[in-house]
Amino acid sequence: MLSGIIALFAFAYWGAAGFNKGWTKDKITVLQKDEITGIEYPTFQDYFQPGVELLTLAFFFCVALFAITFIPWRKAR
């Protein structure tokens, strides 16, 4: 049950951050407009956007956590 909750949280966090299908980004490009000339130019802003590799890592962790439940444990005598 815990693995399902973690998987759901990971997908929800990834979705809330913008469904980035690329690699994780720590900066985004923002276009700003010069007030005098009217020319737009790119600037960079610090922003964490998780990518698909972090989502994949979370799901592999959840699958491994779920697989652990199938390991037979020895009973203490």
Short mmCIF file of C-alpha atoms in Angstrom, two decimals:
data_model
loop_
_atom_site.label_atom_id
_atom_site.label_comp_id
_atom_site.label_asym_id
_atom_site.label_seq_id
_atom_site.Cartn_x
_atom_site.Cartn_y
_atom_site.Cartn_z
CA MET A 1 0.00 0.00 0.00
CA LEU A 2 2.88 2.35 0.78
CA SER A 3 4.37 1.88 -2.69
CA GLY A 4 1.08 2.90 -4.29
CA ILE A 5 0.88 6.03 -2.16
CA ILE A 6 4.46 6.97 -3.02
CA ALA A 7 3.81 6.39 -6.74
CA LEU A 8 0.66 8.52 -6.63
CA PHE A 9 2.48 11.31 -4.77
CA ALA A 10 5.41 11.21 -7.25
CA PHE A 11 3.06 11.46 -10.24
CA ALA A 12 1.05 14.26 -8.62
CA TYR A 13 4.20 16.24 -7.79
CA TRP A 14 5.57 15.78 -11.30
CA GLY A 15 2.23 16.85 -12.76
CA ALA A 16 1.89 19.87 -10.51
CA ALA A 17 5.38 20.98 -11.52
CA GLY A 18 4.41 21.08 -15.20
CA PHE A 19 4.57 17.57 -16.77
CA ASN A 20 8.15 18.11 -17.96
CA LYS A 21 8.88 15.25 -20.39
CA GLY A 22 12.57 16.18 -20.64
CA TRP A 23 15.40 16.16 -18.14
CA THR A 24 15.19 17.91 -14.78
CA LYS A 25 15.75 21.67 -15.03
CA ASP A 26 16.94 24.05 -12.35
CA LYS A 27 16.51 27.21 -14.45
CA ILE A 28 13.83 28.30 -16.89
CA THR A 29 13.99 30.83 -19.69
CA VAL A 30 11.79 33.90 -19.31
CA LEU A 31 11.37 36.43 -22.12
CA GLN A 32 11.52 40.05 -21.03
CA LYS A 33 10.84 43.12 -23.12
CA ASP A 34 13.08 46.15 -23.22
CA GLU A 35 10.99 49.21 -22.34
CA ILE A 36 12.76 51.58 -24.70
CA THR A 37 13.37 49.52 -27.83
CA GLY A 38 10.58 46.94 -27.43
CA ILE A 39 12.96 44.06 -28.19
CA GLU A 40 12.40 40.81 -26.32
CA TYR A 41 15.41 39.08 -24.81
CA PRO A 42 15.76 35.85 -22.81
CA THR A 43 16.73 35.82 -19.13
CA PHE A 44 17.11 32.86 -16.81
CA GLN A 45 15.19 32.41 -13.58
CA ASP A 46 15.98 29.85 -10.84
CA TYR A 47 13.16 27.30 -10.82
CA PHE A 48 13.18 23.56 -10.07
CA GLN A 49 11.21 21.50 -12.56
CA PRO A 50 11.46 17.71 -12.09
CA GLY A 51 11.93 15.71 -15.25
CA VAL A 52 10.81 12.33 -16.39
CA GLU A 53 13.94 10.64 -14.98
CA LEU A 54 12.93 11.50 -11.42
CA LEU A 55 9.45 10.16 -12.09
CA THR A 56 10.95 6.94 -13.48
CA LEU A 57 13.25 6.62 -10.47
CA ALA A 58 10.29 7.01 -8.11
CA PHE A 59 8.33 4.32 -9.94
CA PHE A 60 11.30 1.90 -9.91
CA PHE A 61 11.58 2.49 -6.17
CA CYS A 62 7.87 1.74 -5.78
CA VAL A 63 8.14 -1.45 -7.81
CA ALA A 64 11.11 -2.58 -5.70
CA LEU A 65 9.21 -1.77 -2.51
CA PHE A 66 6.22 -3.75 -3.79
CA ALA A 67 8.47 -6.68 -4.81
CA ILE A 68 9.90 -6.88 -1.28
CA THR A 69 6.45 -7.87 -0.03
CA PHE A 70 6.69 -11.15 -1.95
CA ILE A 71 9.91 -12.30 -0.26
CA PRO A 72 9.13 -15.21 2.03
CA TRP A 73 10.30 -14.49 5.57
CA ARG A 74 11.50 -17.21 7.95
CA LYS A 75 9.46 -17.65 11.03
CA ALA A 76 11.40 -17.50 14.30
CA ARG A 77 11.37 -20.78 16.25
#
